[in-house]
mmCIF file of C-alpha atoms and ligand atoms in Angstrom:
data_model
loop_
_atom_site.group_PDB
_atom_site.id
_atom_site.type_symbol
_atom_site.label_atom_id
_atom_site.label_comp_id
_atom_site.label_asym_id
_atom_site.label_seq_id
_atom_site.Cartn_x
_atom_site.Cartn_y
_atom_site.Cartn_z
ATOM 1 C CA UNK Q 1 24.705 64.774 13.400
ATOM 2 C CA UNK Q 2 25.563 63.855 9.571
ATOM 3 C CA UNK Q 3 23.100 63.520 7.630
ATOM 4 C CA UNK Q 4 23.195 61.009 4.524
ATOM 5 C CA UNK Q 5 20.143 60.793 2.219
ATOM 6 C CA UNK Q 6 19.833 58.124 -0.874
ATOM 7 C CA UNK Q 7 18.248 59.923 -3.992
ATOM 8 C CA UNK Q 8 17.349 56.366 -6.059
ATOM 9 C CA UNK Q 9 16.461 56.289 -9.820
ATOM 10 C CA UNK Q 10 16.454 54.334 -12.816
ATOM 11 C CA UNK Q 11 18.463 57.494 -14.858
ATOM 12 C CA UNK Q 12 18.361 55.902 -18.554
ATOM 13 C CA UNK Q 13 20.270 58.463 -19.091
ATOM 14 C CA UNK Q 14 20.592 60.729 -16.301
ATOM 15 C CA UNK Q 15 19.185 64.343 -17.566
ATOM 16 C CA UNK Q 16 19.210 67.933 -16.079
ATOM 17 C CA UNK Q 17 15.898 67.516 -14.253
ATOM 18 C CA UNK Q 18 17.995 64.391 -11.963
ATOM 19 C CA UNK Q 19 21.084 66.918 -11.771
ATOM 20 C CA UNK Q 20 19.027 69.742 -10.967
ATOM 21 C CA UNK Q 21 17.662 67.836 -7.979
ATOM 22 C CA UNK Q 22 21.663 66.402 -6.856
ATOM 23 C CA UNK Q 23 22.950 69.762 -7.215
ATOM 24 C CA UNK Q 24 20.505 71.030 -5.044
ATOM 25 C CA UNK Q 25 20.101 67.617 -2.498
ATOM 26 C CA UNK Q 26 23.496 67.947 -1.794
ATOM 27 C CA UNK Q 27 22.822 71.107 -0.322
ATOM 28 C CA UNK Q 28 20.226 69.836 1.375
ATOM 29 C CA UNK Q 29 22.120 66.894 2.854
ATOM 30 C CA UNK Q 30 26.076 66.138 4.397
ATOM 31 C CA UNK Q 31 26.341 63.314 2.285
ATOM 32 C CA UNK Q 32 23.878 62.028 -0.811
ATOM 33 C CA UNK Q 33 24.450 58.826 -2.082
ATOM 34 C CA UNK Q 34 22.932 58.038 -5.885
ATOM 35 C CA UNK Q 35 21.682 54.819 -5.843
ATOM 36 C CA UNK Q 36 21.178 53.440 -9.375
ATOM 37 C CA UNK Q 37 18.158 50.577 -9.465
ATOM 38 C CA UNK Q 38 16.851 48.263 -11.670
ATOM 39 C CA UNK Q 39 13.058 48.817 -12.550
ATOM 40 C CA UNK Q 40 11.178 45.777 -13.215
ATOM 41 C CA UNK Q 41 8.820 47.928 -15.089
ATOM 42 C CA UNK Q 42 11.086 49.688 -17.445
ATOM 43 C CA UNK Q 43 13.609 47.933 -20.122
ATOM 44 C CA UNK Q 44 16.468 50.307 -19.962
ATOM 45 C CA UNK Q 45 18.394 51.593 -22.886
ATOM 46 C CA UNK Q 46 21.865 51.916 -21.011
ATOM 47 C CA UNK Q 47 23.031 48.825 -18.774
ATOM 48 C CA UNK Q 48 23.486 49.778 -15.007
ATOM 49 C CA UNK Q 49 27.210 50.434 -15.380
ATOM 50 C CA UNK Q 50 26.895 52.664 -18.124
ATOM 51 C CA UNK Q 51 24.372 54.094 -16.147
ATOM 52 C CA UNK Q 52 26.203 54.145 -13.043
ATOM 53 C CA UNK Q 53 29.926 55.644 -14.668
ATOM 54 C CA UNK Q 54 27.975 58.291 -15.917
ATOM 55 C CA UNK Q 55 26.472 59.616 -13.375
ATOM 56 C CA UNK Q 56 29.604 59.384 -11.581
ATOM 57 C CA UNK Q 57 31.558 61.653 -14.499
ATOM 58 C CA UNK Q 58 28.161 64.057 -14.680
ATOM 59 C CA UNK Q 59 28.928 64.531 -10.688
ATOM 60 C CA UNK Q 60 32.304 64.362 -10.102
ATOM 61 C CA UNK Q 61 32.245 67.948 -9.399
ATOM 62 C CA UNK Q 62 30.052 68.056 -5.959
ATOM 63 C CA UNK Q 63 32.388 66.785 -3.054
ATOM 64 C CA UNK Q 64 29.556 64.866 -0.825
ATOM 65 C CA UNK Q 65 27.531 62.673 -3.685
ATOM 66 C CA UNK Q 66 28.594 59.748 -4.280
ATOM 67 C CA UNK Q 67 27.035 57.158 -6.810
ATOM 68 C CA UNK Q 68 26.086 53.026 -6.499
ATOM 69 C CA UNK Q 69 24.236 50.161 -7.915
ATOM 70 C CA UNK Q 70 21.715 48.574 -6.069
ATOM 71 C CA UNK Q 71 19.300 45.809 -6.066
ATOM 72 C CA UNK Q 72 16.491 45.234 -3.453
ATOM 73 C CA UNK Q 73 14.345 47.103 -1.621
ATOM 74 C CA UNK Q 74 15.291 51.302 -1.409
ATOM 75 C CA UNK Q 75 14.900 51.240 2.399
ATOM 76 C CA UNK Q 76 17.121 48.219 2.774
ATOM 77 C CA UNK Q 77 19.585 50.029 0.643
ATOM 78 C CA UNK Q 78 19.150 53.251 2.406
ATOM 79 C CA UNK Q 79 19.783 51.668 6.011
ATOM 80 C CA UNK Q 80 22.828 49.515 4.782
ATOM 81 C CA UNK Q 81 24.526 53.229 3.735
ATOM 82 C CA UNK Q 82 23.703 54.602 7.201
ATOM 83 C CA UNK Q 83 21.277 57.172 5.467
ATOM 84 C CA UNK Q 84 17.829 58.576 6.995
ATOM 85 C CA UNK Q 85 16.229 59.545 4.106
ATOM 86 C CA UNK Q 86 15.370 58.867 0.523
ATOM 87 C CA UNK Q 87 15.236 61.880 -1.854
ATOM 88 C CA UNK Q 88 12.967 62.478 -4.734
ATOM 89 C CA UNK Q 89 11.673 64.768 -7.277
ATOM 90 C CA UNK Q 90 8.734 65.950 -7.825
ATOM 91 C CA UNK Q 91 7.466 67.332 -11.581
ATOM 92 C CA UNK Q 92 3.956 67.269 -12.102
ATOM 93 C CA UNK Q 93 0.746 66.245 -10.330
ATOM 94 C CA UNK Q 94 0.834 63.289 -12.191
ATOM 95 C CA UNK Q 95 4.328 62.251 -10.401
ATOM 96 C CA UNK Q 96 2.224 62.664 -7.115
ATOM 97 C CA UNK Q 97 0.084 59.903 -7.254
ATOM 98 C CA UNK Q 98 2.910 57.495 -7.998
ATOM 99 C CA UNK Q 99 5.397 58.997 -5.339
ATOM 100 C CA UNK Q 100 2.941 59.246 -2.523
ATOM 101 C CA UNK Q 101 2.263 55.437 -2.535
ATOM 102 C CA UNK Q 102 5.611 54.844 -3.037
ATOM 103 C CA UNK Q 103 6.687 56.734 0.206
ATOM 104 C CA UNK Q 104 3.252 55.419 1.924
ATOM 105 C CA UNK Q 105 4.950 51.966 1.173
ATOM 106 C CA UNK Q 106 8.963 52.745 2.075
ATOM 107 C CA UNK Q 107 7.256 54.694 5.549
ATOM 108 C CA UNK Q 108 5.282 50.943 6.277
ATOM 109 C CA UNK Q 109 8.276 49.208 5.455
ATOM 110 C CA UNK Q 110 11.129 51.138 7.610
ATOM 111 C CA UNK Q 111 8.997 54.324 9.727
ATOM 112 C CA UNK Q 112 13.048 55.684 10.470
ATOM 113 C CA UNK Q 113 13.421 56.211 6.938
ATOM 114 C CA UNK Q 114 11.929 59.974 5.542
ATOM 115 C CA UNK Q 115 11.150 60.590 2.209
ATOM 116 C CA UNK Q 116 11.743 63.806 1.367
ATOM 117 C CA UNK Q 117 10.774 65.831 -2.028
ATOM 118 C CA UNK Q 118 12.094 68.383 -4.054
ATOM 119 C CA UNK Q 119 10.003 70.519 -6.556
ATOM 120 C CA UNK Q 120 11.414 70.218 -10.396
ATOM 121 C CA UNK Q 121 12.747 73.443 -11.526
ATOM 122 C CA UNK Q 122 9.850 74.994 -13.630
ATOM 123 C CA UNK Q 123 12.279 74.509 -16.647
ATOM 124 C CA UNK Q 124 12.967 70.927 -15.810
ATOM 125 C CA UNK Q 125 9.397 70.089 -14.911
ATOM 126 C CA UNK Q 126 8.481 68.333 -18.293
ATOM 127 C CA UNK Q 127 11.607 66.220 -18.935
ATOM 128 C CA UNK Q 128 11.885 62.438 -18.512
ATOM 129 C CA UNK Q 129 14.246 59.787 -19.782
ATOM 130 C CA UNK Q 130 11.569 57.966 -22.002
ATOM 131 C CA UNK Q 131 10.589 61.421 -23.240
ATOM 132 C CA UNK Q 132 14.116 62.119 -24.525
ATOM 133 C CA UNK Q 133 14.212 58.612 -25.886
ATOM 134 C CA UNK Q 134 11.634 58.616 -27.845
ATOM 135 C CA UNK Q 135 13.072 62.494 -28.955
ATOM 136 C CA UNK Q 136 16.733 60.390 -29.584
ATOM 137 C CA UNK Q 137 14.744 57.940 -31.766
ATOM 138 C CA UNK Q 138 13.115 60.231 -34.351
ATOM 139 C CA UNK Q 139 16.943 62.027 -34.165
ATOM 140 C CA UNK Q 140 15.795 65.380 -32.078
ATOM 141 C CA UNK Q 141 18.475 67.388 -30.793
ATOM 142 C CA UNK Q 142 19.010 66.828 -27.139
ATOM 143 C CA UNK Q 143 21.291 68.890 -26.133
ATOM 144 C CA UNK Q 144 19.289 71.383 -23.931
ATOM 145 C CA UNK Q 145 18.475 68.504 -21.902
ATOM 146 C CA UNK Q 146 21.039 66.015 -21.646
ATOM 147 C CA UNK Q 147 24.569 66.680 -19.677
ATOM 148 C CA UNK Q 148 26.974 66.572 -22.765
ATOM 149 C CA UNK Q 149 28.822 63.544 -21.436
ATOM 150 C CA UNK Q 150 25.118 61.665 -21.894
ATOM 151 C CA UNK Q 151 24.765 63.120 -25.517
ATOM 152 C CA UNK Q 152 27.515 60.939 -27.659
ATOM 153 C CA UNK Q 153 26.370 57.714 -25.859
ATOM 154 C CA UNK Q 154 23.229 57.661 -26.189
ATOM 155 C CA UNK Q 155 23.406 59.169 -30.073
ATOM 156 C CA UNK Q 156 25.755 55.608 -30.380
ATOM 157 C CA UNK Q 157 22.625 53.927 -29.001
ATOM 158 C CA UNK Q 158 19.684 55.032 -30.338
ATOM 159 C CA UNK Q 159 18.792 53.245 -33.396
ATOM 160 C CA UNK Q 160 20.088 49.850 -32.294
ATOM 161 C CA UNK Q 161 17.172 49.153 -29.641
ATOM 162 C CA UNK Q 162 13.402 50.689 -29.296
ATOM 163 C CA UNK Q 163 14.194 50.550 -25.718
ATOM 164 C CA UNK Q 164 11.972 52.962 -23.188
HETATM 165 P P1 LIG M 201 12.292 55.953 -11.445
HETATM 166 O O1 LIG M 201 12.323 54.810 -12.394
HETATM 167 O O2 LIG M 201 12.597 55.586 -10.005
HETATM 168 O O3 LIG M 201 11.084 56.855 -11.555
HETATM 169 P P2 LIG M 201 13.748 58.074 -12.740
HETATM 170 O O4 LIG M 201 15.158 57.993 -13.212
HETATM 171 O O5 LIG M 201 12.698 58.235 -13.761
HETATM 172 O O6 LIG M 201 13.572 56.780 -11.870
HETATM 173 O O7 LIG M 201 13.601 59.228 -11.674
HETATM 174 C C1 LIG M 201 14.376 59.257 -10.500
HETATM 175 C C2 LIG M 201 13.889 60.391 -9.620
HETATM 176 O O8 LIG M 201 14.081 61.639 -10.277
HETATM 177 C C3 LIG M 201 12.389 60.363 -9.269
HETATM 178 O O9 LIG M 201 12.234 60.891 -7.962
HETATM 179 C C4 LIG M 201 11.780 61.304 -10.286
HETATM 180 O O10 LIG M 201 10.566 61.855 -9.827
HETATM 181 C C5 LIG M 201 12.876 62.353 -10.354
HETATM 182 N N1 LIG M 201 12.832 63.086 -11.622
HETATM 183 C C6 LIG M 201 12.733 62.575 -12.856
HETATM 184 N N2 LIG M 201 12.711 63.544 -13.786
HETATM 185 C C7 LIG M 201 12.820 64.714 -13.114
HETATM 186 C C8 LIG M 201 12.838 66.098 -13.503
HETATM 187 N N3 LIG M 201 12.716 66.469 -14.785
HETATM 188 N N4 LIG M 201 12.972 67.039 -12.543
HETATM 189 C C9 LIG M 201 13.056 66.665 -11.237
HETATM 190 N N5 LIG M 201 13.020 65.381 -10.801
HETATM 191 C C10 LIG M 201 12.908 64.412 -11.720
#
């Protein structure tokens, strides 16, 4: 039986913590679709096809993940693909709180649906997009934490928004 799980994100940008996890999801999993979402919470600084091309150029390189926009609920998403589970990541035990109501929810909503978590990589474990926005901002060097494809574009952004 093929397996096809849906690893969903904001990624504004995508960073090594998220490819971290798709490098090793993909292992995990025949097929692993990245879905890109809008959060309502969140005002991003890259629009959802900047987003979405690249994280499509950061993992052109794994044969079986494949990368889409999507609105909506996850689990809707996830059963329109034909996939059985949602990836996630996991950093800290302040990610916990958040993730377990989140899968609580998504389990209420569609019980056939898994969520299944990955630890960050201990390296990984403190890095987030808003973190490395607000480094971009006061012009840190982000290179140890950014695939270099993200670096130039969001170096053009930074500067023109206080986005989050
Ligand atoms: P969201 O807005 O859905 O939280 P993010 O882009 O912030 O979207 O994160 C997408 C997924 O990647 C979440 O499961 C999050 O826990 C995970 N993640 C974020 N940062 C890291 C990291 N440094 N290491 C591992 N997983 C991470």
């Amino acid at each position: 039986m093929s397996r096809t799980a849906v690893y969903t994100g904001t990624f504004d940008p995508v960073h090594l913590g998220h490819l971290d996890i798709i490098e090793r999801g993909c292992k995990v999993f025949d097929r692993l679709i990245v879905a890109v979402g809008i959060n309502p919470d969140k005002s991003p600084l890259l629009t959802i096809d900047e987003r979405v091309a690249l994280l499509r150029e950061v993992t052109a390189r794994f044969g079986n993940v494949t990368v889409e926009p999507f609105t909506g609920l996850a689990v809707h998403f996830v059963k329109q693909v034909g996939g059985t589970c949602m990836l996630r990541g996991l950093r800290t035990t302040s990610d916990l709180e958040y993730e377990f109501t989140m899968s609580l929810a998504n389990m209420t909503l569609d019980p056939e649906i898994e969520t299944v978590f990955l630890m960050a990589k201990d390296i990984y474990s403190h890095l987030s997009s808003s973190l490395l926005k607000q480094i971009a901002a006061f012009g840190g060097d982000l290179g140890k934490f950014l695939p270099e494809q993200a670096l130039s574009i969001i170096k053009g952004k930074v500067g023109s928004t206080g986005a989050r």
